[in-house]
Amino acid sequence: MFAYIIKRLLLMIPTLFGVMLITFAVTQFVPGGPVEQLVSELEKGKHGAGEASSGTAGLYRGATGLDEKYIEEIRALYGFDKPVYERFIIMMKNYLSFNFGDSYFHNESVIDLVISKLPVSISIGVWSFLIVYSTCIPLGIAKAVRDGSTFDVASSTLILIGYSIPGFVLGITLLVFFGGGSFFDIFPLRGLVSDNWDSLPWYKQITDYLWHMVLPITASVIGSFAVMTMLTKNSFIEEIRKQYVLTAKAKGLSETAVLYRHVFRNAIIPLVTGFPAAFIGAFFTGSLLIETIFSLDGLGLLSYESVLKRDYPVVLGTLFLFTMLGLIAKLLADLSYVLIDPRIHFESVDK
């Protein structure tokens, strides 16, 4: 096991390096970088918005009237005075020590910026994760046991309808019906907590937080029910039809004993192996549309704004962090699969 883990960890290095190299190379060819944007803003303040708009196509057109020496100082400010390969090497050296630098536009470090956005992302991700797993696994088992029944058909129809509705459409619909639109004013429209949250007693703070989470969590999880439920159902049906189940029933075991003592242990393997990745991902989930609709300032909105503003430290820093976490989650998933299923060995996985 130890040799397998070491090998997988070593393989993560070129994977992570390749992802960062490709992304860094792409960012060098994207027009409207941070230097151009700052020069454009300076021109806008100097000559007015009318003249500045024609200067966004390129640095030197946008820099008309600015001293060349001043432009070079701006380049040095953002580190663009160095060759491309040198900037990449410096960046990777810093990233290896988890120094992701400072945001160009937020005036704070990338780590502090990500941490400040985590409450929203953790709230959406963790609650969605818990609701989906705690609902879909029992529902999938019930559907597998009652395969072909009215309950199975009706529940499949409902979850497939929910799967077909985009999350942002459902979010807008929930706001219209329950957020003080044309119908009921039950749930708050925006934010993670109320403005007076700090002055509330602790039990009301919990209630207020949960009340704000109802609509965004509902919009986030509805579409996830179908995949997990049908995966659970199909996994259990496949096990129920195997010979060892018939043998267990022939020995006089009850349906419940066969289901939970024998079938459950084997059928749950595909679900449990995805648990590490889903659990880690729950802490860093970012949904741009959900966050925008419900005015939640999380990682999804941060990533979107960083790409638009060419905030490269945030874009590349978060990419490095999330890619590394994704690779670790994949390793944990493989390890859990081998540990749960005794028929699988590290040697066979390695091959």
Short mmCIF file of C-alpha atoms in Angstrom, two decimals:
data_model
loop_
_atom_site.label_atom_id
_atom_site.label_comp_id
_atom_site.label_asym_id
_atom_site.label_seq_id
_atom_site.Cartn_x
_atom_site.Cartn_y
_atom_site.Cartn_z
CA MET A 1 0.00 0.00 0.00
CA PHE A 2 2.77 2.42 0.93
CA ALA A 3 4.55 1.95 -2.42
CA TYR A 4 1.28 2.53 -4.29
CA ILE A 5 0.58 5.75 -2.40
CA ILE A 6 4.10 7.05 -3.01
CA LYS A 7 3.81 6.30 -6.72
CA ARG A 8 0.47 8.09 -6.97
CA LEU A 9 1.83 11.10 -5.11
CA LEU A 10 4.80 11.26 -7.47
CA LEU A 11 2.48 11.07 -10.48
CA MET A 12 0.58 14.08 -9.14
CA ILE A 13 3.64 16.28 -9.66
CA PRO A 14 3.76 16.17 -13.50
CA THR A 15 -0.03 16.33 -13.67
CA LEU A 16 -0.17 19.45 -11.53
CA PHE A 17 2.80 20.95 -13.37
CA GLY A 18 1.16 20.29 -16.75
CA VAL A 19 -2.13 21.88 -15.73
CA MET A 20 -0.38 24.99 -14.45
CA LEU A 21 1.91 25.24 -17.49
CA ILE A 22 -0.96 25.05 -19.99
CA THR A 23 -3.10 27.53 -18.08
CA PHE A 24 -0.21 29.94 -17.59
CA ALA A 25 0.62 29.77 -21.31
CA VAL A 26 -2.99 30.48 -22.26
CA THR A 27 -3.15 33.54 -20.00
CA GLN A 28 -0.17 35.07 -21.82
CA PHE A 29 -2.20 35.31 -25.04
CA VAL A 30 -5.45 36.63 -23.56
CA PRO A 31 -5.97 40.30 -24.49
CA GLY A 32 -6.88 42.93 -21.94
CA GLY A 33 -4.49 41.89 -19.19
CA PRO A 34 -4.04 43.71 -15.87
CA VAL A 35 -1.53 46.18 -17.33
CA GLU A 36 -3.87 47.11 -20.17
CA GLN A 37 -6.79 47.45 -17.79
CA LEU A 38 -4.89 49.75 -15.42
CA VAL A 39 -3.64 51.89 -18.31
CA SER A 40 -7.18 52.09 -19.62
CA GLU A 41 -8.43 53.24 -16.24
CA LEU A 42 -5.72 55.89 -16.08
CA GLU A 43 -6.60 57.08 -19.56
CA LYS A 44 -10.25 57.16 -18.64
CA GLY A 45 -9.49 59.42 -15.71
CA LYS A 46 -7.20 61.60 -17.81
CA HIS A 47 -9.17 62.00 -21.01
CA GLY A 48 -12.66 60.85 -20.14
CA ALA A 49 -14.58 57.69 -20.85
CA GLY A 50 -15.14 58.53 -24.51
CA GLU A 51 -11.49 58.49 -25.48
CA ALA A 52 -10.57 55.62 -23.14
CA SER A 53 -13.01 53.24 -24.78
CA SER A 54 -10.96 53.24 -27.96
CA GLY A 55 -7.84 52.33 -26.01
CA THR A 56 -8.93 48.93 -24.71
CA ALA A 57 -7.89 47.11 -27.87
CA GLY A 58 -4.19 47.20 -27.00
CA LEU A 59 -1.70 48.54 -24.52
CA TYR A 60 -0.08 51.23 -26.65
CA ARG A 61 -3.33 52.48 -28.18
CA GLY A 62 -4.81 52.66 -24.71
CA ALA A 63 -1.67 54.31 -23.41
CA THR A 64 -1.78 57.26 -25.76
CA GLY A 65 -0.60 60.29 -23.80
CA LEU A 66 1.07 58.28 -21.04
CA ASP A 67 4.81 58.32 -20.62
CA GLU A 68 6.54 55.11 -21.75
CA LYS A 69 8.59 55.04 -18.56
CA TYR A 70 5.39 55.10 -16.50
CA ILE A 71 4.04 52.15 -18.49
CA GLU A 72 7.21 50.20 -17.76
CA GLU A 73 6.74 50.94 -14.05
CA ILE A 74 3.23 49.49 -14.29
CA ARG A 75 4.64 46.39 -15.97
CA ALA A 76 7.19 46.02 -13.19
CA LEU A 77 4.43 46.48 -10.60
CA TYR A 78 2.63 43.40 -11.93
CA GLY A 79 5.86 41.51 -12.64
CA PHE A 80 5.49 41.65 -16.42
CA ASP A 81 8.95 43.15 -16.86
CA LYS A 82 10.45 39.64 -16.56
CA PRO A 83 10.56 36.99 -19.31
CA VAL A 84 7.64 34.56 -19.46
CA TYR A 85 9.65 31.50 -18.42
CA GLU A 86 11.13 33.35 -15.44
CA ARG A 87 7.70 34.44 -14.24
CA PHE A 88 6.44 30.85 -14.48
CA ILE A 89 9.41 29.49 -12.50
CA ILE A 90 8.98 32.13 -9.80
CA MET A 91 5.26 31.41 -9.63
CA MET A 92 5.73 27.66 -9.22
CA LYS A 93 8.42 28.14 -6.55
CA ASN A 94 6.03 30.35 -4.58
CA TYR A 95 3.14 27.94 -5.06
CA LEU A 96 5.15 25.03 -3.69
CA SER A 97 5.35 26.94 -0.41
CA PHE A 98 1.66 27.88 -0.74
CA ASN A 99 2.50 31.52 -1.35
CA PHE A 100 -0.11 32.50 -3.95
CA GLY A 101 0.67 36.20 -3.90
CA ASP A 102 -1.75 39.11 -3.74
CA SER A 103 -4.77 39.87 -5.85
CA TYR A 104 -4.31 42.66 -8.39
CA PHE A 105 -7.70 44.21 -7.65
CA HIS A 106 -8.74 43.19 -4.11
CA ASN A 107 -5.63 44.43 -2.27
CA GLU A 108 -5.31 41.26 -0.18
CA SER A 109 -3.60 37.92 -0.46
CA VAL A 110 -5.18 35.16 -2.51
CA ILE A 111 -5.35 32.85 0.52
CA ASP A 112 -7.16 35.48 2.63
CA LEU A 113 -9.49 36.16 -0.29
CA VAL A 114 -10.37 32.49 -0.69
CA ILE A 115 -10.89 32.06 3.06
CA SER A 116 -13.23 35.06 3.12
CA LYS A 117 -15.40 33.42 0.44
CA LEU A 118 -15.45 29.97 2.03
CA PRO A 119 -18.45 30.49 4.37
CA VAL A 120 -20.79 30.78 1.38
CA SER A 121 -19.24 27.91 -0.55
CA ILE A 122 -19.06 25.65 2.50
CA SER A 123 -22.69 26.44 3.35
CA ILE A 124 -23.90 25.52 -0.12
CA GLY A 125 -21.55 22.59 -0.63
CA VAL A 126 -21.77 20.83 2.73
CA TRP A 127 -25.53 21.14 3.08
CA SER A 128 -26.03 19.96 -0.52
CA PHE A 129 -23.68 17.04 0.10
CA LEU A 130 -25.46 15.96 3.29
CA ILE A 131 -28.95 16.32 1.83
CA VAL A 132 -28.13 14.48 -1.40
CA TYR A 133 -26.41 11.52 0.27
CA SER A 134 -28.91 11.21 3.14
CA THR A 135 -31.88 11.36 0.76
CA CYS A 136 -30.75 9.59 -2.39
CA ILE A 137 -29.26 6.45 -0.85
CA PRO A 138 -32.43 5.46 1.10
CA LEU A 139 -34.58 6.51 -1.87
CA GLY A 140 -32.46 4.48 -4.29
CA ILE A 141 -32.67 1.41 -2.03
CA ALA A 142 -36.44 1.77 -1.76
CA LYS A 143 -36.72 2.07 -5.55
CA ALA A 144 -34.53 -1.00 -6.09
CA VAL A 145 -36.64 -3.12 -3.72
CA ARG A 146 -39.86 -1.88 -5.40
CA ASP A 147 -38.52 -1.90 -8.95
CA GLY A 148 -41.31 -1.42 -11.48
CA SER A 149 -43.92 -0.44 -8.87
CA THR A 150 -46.04 2.70 -8.88
CA PHE A 151 -43.71 4.22 -6.26
CA ASP A 152 -40.69 3.55 -8.46
CA VAL A 153 -42.27 5.07 -11.57
CA ALA A 154 -43.67 8.10 -9.75
CA SER A 155 -40.44 8.88 -7.90
CA SER A 156 -38.39 8.45 -11.10
CA THR A 157 -40.67 10.87 -12.90
CA LEU A 158 -40.32 13.48 -10.17
CA ILE A 159 -36.56 13.32 -9.86
CA LEU A 160 -36.09 13.37 -13.65
CA ILE A 161 -38.28 16.46 -13.87
CA GLY A 162 -36.12 18.07 -11.19
CA TYR A 163 -32.99 17.01 -13.08
CA SER A 164 -34.26 18.65 -16.28
CA ILE A 165 -34.81 22.03 -14.62
CA PRO A 166 -31.64 24.19 -14.55
CA GLY A 167 -30.67 25.31 -11.07
CA PHE A 168 -30.78 29.02 -11.91
CA VAL A 169 -34.29 28.68 -13.38
CA LEU A 170 -35.47 26.91 -10.25
CA GLY A 171 -33.76 29.55 -8.12
CA ILE A 172 -35.57 32.39 -9.88
CA THR A 173 -38.86 30.51 -9.62
CA LEU A 174 -38.38 30.00 -5.88
CA LEU A 175 -37.63 33.69 -5.42
CA VAL A 176 -40.75 34.69 -7.34
CA PHE A 177 -43.01 32.35 -5.39
CA PHE A 178 -41.48 32.44 -1.88
CA GLY A 179 -39.13 35.41 -1.74
CA GLY A 180 -41.60 38.28 -1.65
CA GLY A 181 -42.30 38.37 -5.38
CA SER A 182 -45.84 38.08 -6.69
CA PHE A 183 -46.94 35.38 -4.25
CA PHE A 184 -45.51 34.66 -0.77
CA ASP A 185 -42.97 36.54 1.31
CA ILE A 186 -41.60 33.63 3.34
CA PHE A 187 -37.85 33.41 2.76
CA PRO A 188 -35.20 36.16 2.55
CA LEU A 189 -34.09 37.32 -0.88
CA ARG A 190 -30.35 37.62 -0.42
CA GLY A 191 -27.32 37.07 1.74
CA LEU A 192 -26.07 34.34 4.05
CA VAL A 193 -27.48 35.99 7.18
CA SER A 194 -29.53 39.05 8.07
CA ASP A 195 -28.00 42.49 8.61
CA ASN A 196 -28.68 42.32 12.36
CA TRP A 197 -27.28 38.81 12.73
CA ASP A 198 -24.53 39.87 15.17
CA SER A 199 -27.07 41.31 17.59
CA LEU A 200 -29.26 38.18 17.65
CA PRO A 201 -29.09 35.51 20.38
CA TRP A 202 -27.16 32.39 19.36
CA TYR A 203 -30.26 30.27 18.79
CA LYS A 204 -31.80 32.95 16.57
CA GLN A 205 -28.50 33.23 14.67
CA ILE A 206 -28.75 29.52 13.82
CA THR A 207 -32.38 29.90 12.78
CA ASP A 208 -31.62 32.96 10.70
CA TYR A 209 -28.74 31.22 8.94
CA LEU A 210 -30.81 28.13 8.15
CA TRP A 211 -33.70 30.30 6.94
CA HIS A 212 -31.40 32.03 4.46
CA MET A 213 -30.10 28.68 3.22
CA VAL A 214 -33.45 27.12 2.30
CA LEU A 215 -33.89 28.59 -1.20
CA PRO A 216 -30.28 28.40 -2.49
CA ILE A 217 -29.82 24.87 -1.15
CA THR A 218 -33.10 23.76 -2.71
CA ALA A 219 -32.06 25.21 -6.05
CA SER A 220 -28.68 23.48 -5.77
CA VAL A 221 -29.70 19.95 -4.76
CA ILE A 222 -32.79 19.24 -6.86
CA GLY A 223 -30.77 18.54 -9.99
CA SER A 224 -28.37 16.24 -8.09
CA PHE A 225 -31.03 13.84 -6.85
CA ALA A 226 -31.44 11.99 -10.14
CA VAL A 227 -27.82 10.86 -10.62
CA MET A 228 -27.22 9.64 -7.08
CA THR A 229 -30.65 8.02 -6.72
CA MET A 230 -30.46 6.11 -10.01
CA LEU A 231 -26.86 5.08 -9.31
CA THR A 232 -27.93 3.66 -5.95
CA LYS A 233 -30.94 1.92 -7.44
CA ASN A 234 -29.02 0.30 -10.30
CA SER A 235 -26.21 -0.78 -7.99
CA PHE A 236 -28.64 -2.51 -5.62
CA ILE A 237 -30.63 -4.10 -8.42
CA GLU A 238 -27.45 -5.57 -9.87
CA GLU A 239 -26.56 -7.12 -6.50
CA ILE A 240 -30.09 -8.32 -5.73
CA ARG A 241 -30.11 -10.40 -8.91
CA LYS A 242 -26.88 -12.26 -8.07
CA GLN A 243 -26.73 -15.88 -7.01
CA TYR A 244 -25.55 -15.30 -3.45
CA VAL A 245 -28.78 -13.42 -2.70
CA LEU A 246 -30.87 -16.40 -3.80
CA THR A 247 -28.68 -18.64 -1.66
CA ALA A 248 -29.13 -16.39 1.38
CA LYS A 249 -32.90 -16.41 0.92
CA ALA A 250 -32.90 -20.19 0.52
CA LYS A 251 -31.20 -20.44 3.92
CA GLY A 252 -34.21 -18.72 5.46
CA LEU A 253 -32.87 -15.21 5.96
CA SER A 254 -35.44 -12.44 5.93
CA GLU A 255 -35.59 -9.82 3.17
CA THR A 256 -34.26 -7.18 5.55
CA ALA A 257 -31.34 -9.35 6.67
CA VAL A 258 -30.41 -10.19 3.08
CA LEU A 259 -30.66 -6.56 2.00
CA TYR A 260 -28.64 -4.94 4.78
CA ARG A 261 -26.25 -7.75 5.77
CA HIS A 262 -25.27 -8.92 2.32
CA VAL A 263 -26.53 -6.72 -0.53
CA PHE A 264 -25.84 -3.39 1.12
CA ARG A 265 -22.15 -4.12 1.76
CA ASN A 266 -21.48 -4.86 -1.93
CA ALA A 267 -23.88 -2.43 -3.56
CA ILE A 268 -22.65 0.56 -1.58
CA ILE A 269 -19.07 0.27 -2.90
CA PRO A 270 -19.54 2.50 -6.01
CA LEU A 271 -21.17 5.15 -3.82
CA VAL A 272 -18.62 5.09 -1.02
CA THR A 273 -15.68 5.38 -3.42
CA GLY A 274 -17.05 8.69 -4.63
CA PHE A 275 -17.49 9.93 -1.08
CA PRO A 276 -13.96 11.41 -0.55
CA ALA A 277 -14.08 13.51 -3.72
CA ALA A 278 -17.63 14.66 -3.00
CA PHE A 279 -16.80 15.47 0.61
CA ILE A 280 -13.68 17.50 -0.23
CA GLY A 281 -15.46 19.20 -3.12
CA ALA A 282 -18.30 20.19 -0.80
CA PHE A 283 -16.01 22.63 1.00
CA PHE A 284 -14.97 24.38 -2.20
CA THR A 285 -18.17 24.32 -4.23
CA GLY A 286 -18.84 27.49 -6.16
CA SER A 287 -21.94 28.11 -8.24
CA LEU A 288 -21.89 31.39 -10.13
CA LEU A 289 -25.57 31.47 -11.05
CA ILE A 290 -26.85 30.39 -7.64
CA GLU A 291 -24.58 32.89 -5.89
CA THR A 292 -25.64 35.67 -8.26
CA ILE A 293 -29.36 34.96 -7.94
CA PHE A 294 -29.29 34.89 -4.14
CA SER A 295 -26.59 37.59 -3.74
CA LEU A 296 -24.09 35.26 -2.12
CA ASP A 297 -20.45 36.27 -2.35
CA GLY A 298 -18.69 32.91 -2.73
CA LEU A 299 -15.98 31.19 -4.72
CA GLY A 300 -18.08 30.92 -7.88
CA LEU A 301 -18.51 34.68 -8.13
CA LEU A 302 -14.86 35.23 -7.19
CA SER A 303 -13.65 32.93 -9.98
CA TYR A 304 -15.89 34.59 -12.55
CA GLU A 305 -14.84 38.11 -11.63
CA SER A 306 -11.17 37.11 -11.52
CA VAL A 307 -11.32 35.80 -15.08
CA LEU A 308 -13.08 38.94 -16.33
CA LYS A 309 -10.60 41.25 -14.61
CA ARG A 310 -7.59 39.10 -15.59
CA ASP A 311 -6.71 38.78 -11.91
CA TYR A 312 -4.05 36.17 -12.65
CA PRO A 313 -2.87 35.55 -9.05
CA VAL A 314 -6.42 34.58 -8.06
CA VAL A 315 -7.06 32.56 -11.23
CA LEU A 316 -3.80 30.62 -11.12
CA GLY A 317 -3.60 30.36 -7.33
CA THR A 318 -7.08 28.90 -6.94
CA LEU A 319 -6.47 26.61 -9.92
CA PHE A 320 -3.33 25.23 -8.27
CA LEU A 321 -5.12 24.73 -4.95
CA PHE A 322 -8.25 23.11 -6.39
CA THR A 323 -6.31 20.90 -8.81
CA MET A 324 -4.14 19.61 -5.97
CA LEU A 325 -7.21 18.92 -3.83
CA GLY A 326 -8.87 17.16 -6.76
CA LEU A 327 -5.87 14.88 -7.26
CA ILE A 328 -5.78 14.07 -3.54
CA ALA A 329 -9.51 13.33 -3.59
CA LYS A 330 -8.99 10.96 -6.53
CA LEU A 331 -6.25 9.15 -4.60
CA LEU A 332 -8.49 8.83 -1.54
CA ALA A 333 -11.28 7.47 -3.74
CA ASP A 334 -8.97 4.78 -5.15
CA LEU A 335 -7.72 3.89 -1.69
CA SER A 336 -11.24 3.65 -0.30
CA TYR A 337 -12.24 1.36 -3.16
CA VAL A 338 -9.36 -1.01 -2.42
CA LEU A 339 -9.94 -0.90 1.34
CA ILE A 340 -13.68 -1.51 1.08
CA ASP A 341 -13.57 -4.31 -1.49
CA PRO A 342 -11.18 -7.08 -0.35
CA ARG A 343 -11.26 -8.58 -3.86
CA ILE A 344 -9.24 -5.62 -5.15
CA HIS A 345 -5.52 -5.41 -4.45
CA PHE A 346 -3.11 -2.54 -4.90
CA GLU A 347 -1.10 -4.65 -7.31
CA SER A 348 -4.09 -5.10 -9.61
CA VAL A 349 -5.00 -1.43 -9.38
CA ASP A 350 -1.43 -0.49 -10.18
CA LYS A 351 -1.53 -2.59 -13.35
#
